[in-house]
Tab-separated table of C-alpha atoms and ligand atoms in Angstrom:
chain	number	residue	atom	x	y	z
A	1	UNK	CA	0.000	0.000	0.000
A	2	UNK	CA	1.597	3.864	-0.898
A	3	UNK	CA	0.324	5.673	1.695
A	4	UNK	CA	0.717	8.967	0.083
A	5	UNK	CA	-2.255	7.617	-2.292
A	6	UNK	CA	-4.335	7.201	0.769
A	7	UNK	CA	-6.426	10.141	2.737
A	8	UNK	CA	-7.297	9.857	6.247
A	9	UNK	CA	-10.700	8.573	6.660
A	10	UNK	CA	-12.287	11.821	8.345
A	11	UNK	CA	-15.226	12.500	7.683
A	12	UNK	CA	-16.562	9.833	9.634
A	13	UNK	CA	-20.552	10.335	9.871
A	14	UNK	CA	-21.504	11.949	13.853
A	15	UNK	CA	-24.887	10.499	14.957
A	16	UNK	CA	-24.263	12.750	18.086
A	17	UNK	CA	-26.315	10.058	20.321
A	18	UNK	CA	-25.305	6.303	20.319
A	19	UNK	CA	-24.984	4.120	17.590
A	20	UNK	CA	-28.133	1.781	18.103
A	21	UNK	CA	-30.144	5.060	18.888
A	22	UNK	CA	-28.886	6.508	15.211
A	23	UNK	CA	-29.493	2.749	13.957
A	24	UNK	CA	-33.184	2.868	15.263
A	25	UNK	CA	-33.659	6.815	14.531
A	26	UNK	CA	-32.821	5.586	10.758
A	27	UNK	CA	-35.049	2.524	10.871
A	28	UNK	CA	-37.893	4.504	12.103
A	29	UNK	CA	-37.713	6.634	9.194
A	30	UNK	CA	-37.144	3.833	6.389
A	31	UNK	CA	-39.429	1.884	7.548
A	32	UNK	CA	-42.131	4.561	6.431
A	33	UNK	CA	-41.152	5.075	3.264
A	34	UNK	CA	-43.743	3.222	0.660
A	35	UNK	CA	-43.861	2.289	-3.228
A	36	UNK	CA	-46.515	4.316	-4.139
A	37	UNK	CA	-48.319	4.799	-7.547
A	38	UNK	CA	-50.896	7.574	-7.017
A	39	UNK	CA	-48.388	10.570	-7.142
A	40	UNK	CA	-49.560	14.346	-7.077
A	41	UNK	CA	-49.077	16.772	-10.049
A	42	UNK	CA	-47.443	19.424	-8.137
A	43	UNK	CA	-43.486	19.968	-9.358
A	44	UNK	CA	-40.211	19.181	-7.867
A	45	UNK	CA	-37.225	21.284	-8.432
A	46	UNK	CA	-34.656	20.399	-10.904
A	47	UNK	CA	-32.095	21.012	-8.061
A	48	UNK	CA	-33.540	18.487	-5.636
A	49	UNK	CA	-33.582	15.840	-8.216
A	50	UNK	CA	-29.608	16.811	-8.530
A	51	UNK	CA	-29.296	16.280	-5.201
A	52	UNK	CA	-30.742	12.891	-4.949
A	53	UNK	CA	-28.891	11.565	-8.015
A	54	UNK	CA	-25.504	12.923	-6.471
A	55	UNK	CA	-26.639	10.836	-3.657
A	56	UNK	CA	-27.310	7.812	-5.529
A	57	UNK	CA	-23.488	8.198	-7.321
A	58	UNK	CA	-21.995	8.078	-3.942
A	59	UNK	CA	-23.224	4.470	-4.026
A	60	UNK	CA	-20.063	2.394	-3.933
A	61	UNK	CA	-19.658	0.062	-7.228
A	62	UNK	CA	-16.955	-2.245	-8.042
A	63	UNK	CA	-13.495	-0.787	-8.509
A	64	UNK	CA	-15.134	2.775	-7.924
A	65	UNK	CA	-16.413	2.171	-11.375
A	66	UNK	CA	-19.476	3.589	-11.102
A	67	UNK	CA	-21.584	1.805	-13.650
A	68	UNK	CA	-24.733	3.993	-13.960
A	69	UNK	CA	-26.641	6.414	-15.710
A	70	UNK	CA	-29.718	8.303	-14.557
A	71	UNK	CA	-31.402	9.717	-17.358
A	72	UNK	CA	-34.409	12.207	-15.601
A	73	UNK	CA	-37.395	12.720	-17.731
A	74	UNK	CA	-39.759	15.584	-16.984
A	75	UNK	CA	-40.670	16.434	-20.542
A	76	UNK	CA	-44.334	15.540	-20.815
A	77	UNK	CA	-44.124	14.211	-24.551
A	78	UNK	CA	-41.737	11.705	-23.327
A	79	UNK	CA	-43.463	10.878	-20.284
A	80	UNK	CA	-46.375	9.887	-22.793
A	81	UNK	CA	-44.117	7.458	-25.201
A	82	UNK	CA	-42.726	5.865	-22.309
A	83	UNK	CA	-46.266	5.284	-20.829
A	84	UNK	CA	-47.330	3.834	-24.334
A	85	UNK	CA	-44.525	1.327	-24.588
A	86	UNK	CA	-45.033	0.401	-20.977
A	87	UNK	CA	-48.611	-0.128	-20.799
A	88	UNK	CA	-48.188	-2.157	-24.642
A	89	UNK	CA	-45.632	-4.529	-22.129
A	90	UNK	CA	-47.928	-4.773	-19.015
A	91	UNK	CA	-50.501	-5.501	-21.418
A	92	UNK	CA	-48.709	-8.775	-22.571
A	93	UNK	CA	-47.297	-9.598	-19.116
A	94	UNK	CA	-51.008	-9.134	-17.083
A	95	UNK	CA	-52.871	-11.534	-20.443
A	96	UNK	CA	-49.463	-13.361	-21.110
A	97	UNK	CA	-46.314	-13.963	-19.911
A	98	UNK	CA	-46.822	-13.736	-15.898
A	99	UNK	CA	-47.924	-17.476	-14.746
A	100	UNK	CA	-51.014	-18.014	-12.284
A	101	UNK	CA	-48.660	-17.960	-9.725
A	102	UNK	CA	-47.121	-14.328	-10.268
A	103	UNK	CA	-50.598	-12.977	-10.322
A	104	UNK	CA	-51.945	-14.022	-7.361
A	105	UNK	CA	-48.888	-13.017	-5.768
A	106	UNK	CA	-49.704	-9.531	-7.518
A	107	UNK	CA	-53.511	-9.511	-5.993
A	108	UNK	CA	-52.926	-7.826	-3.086
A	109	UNK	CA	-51.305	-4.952	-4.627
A	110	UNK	CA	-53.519	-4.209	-7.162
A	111	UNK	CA	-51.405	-3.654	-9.618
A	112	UNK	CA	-52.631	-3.951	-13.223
A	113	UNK	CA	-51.499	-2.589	-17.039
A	114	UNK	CA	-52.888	1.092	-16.463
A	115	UNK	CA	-49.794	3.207	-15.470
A	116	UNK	CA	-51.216	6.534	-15.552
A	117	UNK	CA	-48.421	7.835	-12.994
A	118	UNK	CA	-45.846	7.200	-15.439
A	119	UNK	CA	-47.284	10.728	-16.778
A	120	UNK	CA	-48.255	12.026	-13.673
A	121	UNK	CA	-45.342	12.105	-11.566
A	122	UNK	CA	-43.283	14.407	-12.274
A	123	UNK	CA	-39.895	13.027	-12.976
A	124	UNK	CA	-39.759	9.422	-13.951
A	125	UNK	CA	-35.799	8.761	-13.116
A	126	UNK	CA	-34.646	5.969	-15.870
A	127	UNK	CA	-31.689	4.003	-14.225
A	128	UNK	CA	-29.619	2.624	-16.747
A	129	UNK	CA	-26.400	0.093	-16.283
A	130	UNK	CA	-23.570	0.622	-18.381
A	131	UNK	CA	-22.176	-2.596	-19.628
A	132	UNK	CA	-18.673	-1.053	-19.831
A	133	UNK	CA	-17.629	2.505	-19.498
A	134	UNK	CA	-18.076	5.384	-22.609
A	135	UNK	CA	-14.343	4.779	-23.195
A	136	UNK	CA	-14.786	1.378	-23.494
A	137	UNK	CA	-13.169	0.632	-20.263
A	138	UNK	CA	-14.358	-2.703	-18.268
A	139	UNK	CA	-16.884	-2.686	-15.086
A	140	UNK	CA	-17.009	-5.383	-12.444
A	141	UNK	CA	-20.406	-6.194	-10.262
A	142	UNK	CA	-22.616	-4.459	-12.989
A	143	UNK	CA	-26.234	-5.292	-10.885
A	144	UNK	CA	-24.904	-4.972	-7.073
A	145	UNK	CA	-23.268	-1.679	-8.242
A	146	UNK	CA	-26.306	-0.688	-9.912
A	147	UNK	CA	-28.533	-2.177	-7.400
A	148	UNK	CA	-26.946	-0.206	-4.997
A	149	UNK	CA	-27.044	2.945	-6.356
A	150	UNK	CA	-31.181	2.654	-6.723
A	151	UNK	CA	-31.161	1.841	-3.035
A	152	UNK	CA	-29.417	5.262	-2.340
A	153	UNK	CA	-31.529	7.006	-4.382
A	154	UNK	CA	-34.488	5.895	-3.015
A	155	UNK	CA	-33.735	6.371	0.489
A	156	UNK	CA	-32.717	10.128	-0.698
A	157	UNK	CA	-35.926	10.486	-2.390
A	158	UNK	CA	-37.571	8.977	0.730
A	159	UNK	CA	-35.625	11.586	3.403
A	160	UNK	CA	-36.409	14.734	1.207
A	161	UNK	CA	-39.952	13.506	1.663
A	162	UNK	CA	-40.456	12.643	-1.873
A	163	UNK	CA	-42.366	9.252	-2.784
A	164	UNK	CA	-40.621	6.747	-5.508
A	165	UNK	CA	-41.984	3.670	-7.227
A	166	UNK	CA	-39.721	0.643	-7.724
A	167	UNK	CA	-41.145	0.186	-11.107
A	168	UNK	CA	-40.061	-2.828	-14.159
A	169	UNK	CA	-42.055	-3.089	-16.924
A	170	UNK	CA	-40.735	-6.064	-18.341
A	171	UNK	CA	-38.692	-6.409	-20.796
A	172	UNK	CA	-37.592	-2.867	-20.355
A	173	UNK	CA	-35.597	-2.667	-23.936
A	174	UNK	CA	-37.802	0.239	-25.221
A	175	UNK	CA	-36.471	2.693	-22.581
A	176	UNK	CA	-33.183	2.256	-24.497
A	177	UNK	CA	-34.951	3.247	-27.765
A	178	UNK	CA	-37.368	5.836	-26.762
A	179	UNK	CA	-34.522	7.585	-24.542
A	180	UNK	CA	-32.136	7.497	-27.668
A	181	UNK	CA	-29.320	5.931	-25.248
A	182	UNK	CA	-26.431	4.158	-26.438
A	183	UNK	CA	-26.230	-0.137	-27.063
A	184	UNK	CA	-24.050	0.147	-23.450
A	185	UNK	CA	-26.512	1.518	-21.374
A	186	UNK	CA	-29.170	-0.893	-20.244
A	187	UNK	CA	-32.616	0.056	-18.462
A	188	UNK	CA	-32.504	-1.185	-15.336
A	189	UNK	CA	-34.933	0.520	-12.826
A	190	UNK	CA	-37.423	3.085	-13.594
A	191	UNK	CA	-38.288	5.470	-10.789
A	192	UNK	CA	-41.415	7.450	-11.033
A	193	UNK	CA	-40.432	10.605	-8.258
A	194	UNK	CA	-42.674	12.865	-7.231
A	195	UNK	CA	-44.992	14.089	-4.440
A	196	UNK	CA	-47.420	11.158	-3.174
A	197	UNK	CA	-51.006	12.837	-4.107
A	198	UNK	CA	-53.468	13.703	-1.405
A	199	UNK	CA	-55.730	10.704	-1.628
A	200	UNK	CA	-52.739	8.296	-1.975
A	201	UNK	CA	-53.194	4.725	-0.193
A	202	UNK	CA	-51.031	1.789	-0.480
A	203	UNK	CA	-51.834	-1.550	0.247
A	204	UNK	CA	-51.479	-2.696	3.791
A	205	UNK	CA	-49.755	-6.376	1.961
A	206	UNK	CA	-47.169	-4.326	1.215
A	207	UNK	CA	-46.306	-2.787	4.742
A	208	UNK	CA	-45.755	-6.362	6.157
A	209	UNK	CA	-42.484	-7.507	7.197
A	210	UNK	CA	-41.581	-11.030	7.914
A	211	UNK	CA	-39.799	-11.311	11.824
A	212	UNK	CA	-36.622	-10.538	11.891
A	213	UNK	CA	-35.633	-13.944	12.895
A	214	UNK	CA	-36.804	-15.180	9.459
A	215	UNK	CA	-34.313	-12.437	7.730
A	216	UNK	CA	-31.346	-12.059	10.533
A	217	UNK	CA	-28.818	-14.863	11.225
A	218	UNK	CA	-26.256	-14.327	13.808
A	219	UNK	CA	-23.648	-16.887	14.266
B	301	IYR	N1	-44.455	-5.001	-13.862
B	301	IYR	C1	-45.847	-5.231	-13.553
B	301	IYR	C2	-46.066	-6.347	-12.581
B	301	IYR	C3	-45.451	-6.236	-11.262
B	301	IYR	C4	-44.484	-7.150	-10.904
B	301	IYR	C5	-43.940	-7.143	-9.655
B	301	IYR	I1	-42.617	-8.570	-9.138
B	301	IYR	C6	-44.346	-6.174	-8.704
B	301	IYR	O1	-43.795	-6.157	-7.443
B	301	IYR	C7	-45.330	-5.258	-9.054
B	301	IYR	C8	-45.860	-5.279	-10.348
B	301	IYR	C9	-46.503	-3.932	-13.084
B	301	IYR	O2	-45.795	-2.975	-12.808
B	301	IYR	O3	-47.723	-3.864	-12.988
């Protein structure tokens, strides 16, 4: 190791209280935060959506490679072609390609091929993965990296008291297309962001949690 390449690690994060009272201050507040899909109209700032994607990029990725793209529509034209080419795939997956299984598991969300908040919402944040850098140059752990990154953002999105949706129409290829982004970049989460509208409910399925004992192992 040459230490002169290395930096002291400083800027260690202060919860000024102890570390399982940080721990269950930050619990408390993920544990509120919901997928919703009935978002209000009203605008968010250009600047705030900066600030959550600069969150997201401090995501750490393999070899500091940093893998991602996050291409932010607000332009309402586009919001409509990506709504068209979404709803044409839900379409197929609801009557098609989703087994018995998948939609009962769906039932209790009530989620079906109508995705009006796809025009709604304000922003709908299209995370793409790069399969290698715009020089060419190679990335390693492509969907943790990526996966990661998401998981910042919507924790971000979440603390500035913006609501997100987790949201895949499947296959997602057309993103590429109507986006206009390169053969590298691949769609791989699209986040509606926004302001959850007044009469917004979510479904109480989707608040459960299995025990911790079924999740946690300690050995
Ligand atoms: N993509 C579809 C179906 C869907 C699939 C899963 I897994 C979900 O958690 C929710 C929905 C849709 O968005 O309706």
């Amino acid at each position: 190791m040459n230490r002169a390449e290395f930096v002291p690690y400083s800027d260690r994060h202060d919860p000024g209280t102890t570390t399982e009272a940080a721990a269950r201050a930050f619990y408390e507040t993920m544990r509120k935060r919901r997928t919703v899909r009935m978002f209000s109209e009203q605008p968010v700032e250009r600047a705030t959506v900066e600030w959550l994607v600069r969150a997201a990029h401090s995501a750490p990725s393999g070899a500091n490679k940093q893998p991602w793209r996050f291409v932010c529509v607000q332009d309402r034209a586009t919001k409509q072609r990506i709504r068209i080419a979404a709803e044409r795939e839900e379409r197929e997956f609801y009557e098609r390609r989703a087994n018995h299984e998948w939609l009962q598991d769906l039932a209790p969300l009530g989620t079906d091929p109508d995705k009006g908040f796809l025009e709604v919402a304000p922003w709908l944040v299209v995370v793409f993965q790069l399969t290698h850098l715009d020089d060419g140059s190679q990335v390693y752990y492509l969907k943790e990296s990526v996966g990661l990154a998401c998981g910042f953002f919507l924790a971000a999105a979440h603390q500035a008291g913006l609501a997100t949706l987790t949201h895949t129409p499947s296959p997602m290829g057309f993103l590429r297309e109507v986006l206009g982004r390169p053969e590298h970049e691949r769609p791989f989460l699209l986040i509606p962001l926004g302001y959850a509208s007044d009469d917004c409910v979510v479904p109480r399925a989707a608040i459960h949690r299995r025990p911790l004992d079924d999740v946690l192992v300690v050995v």
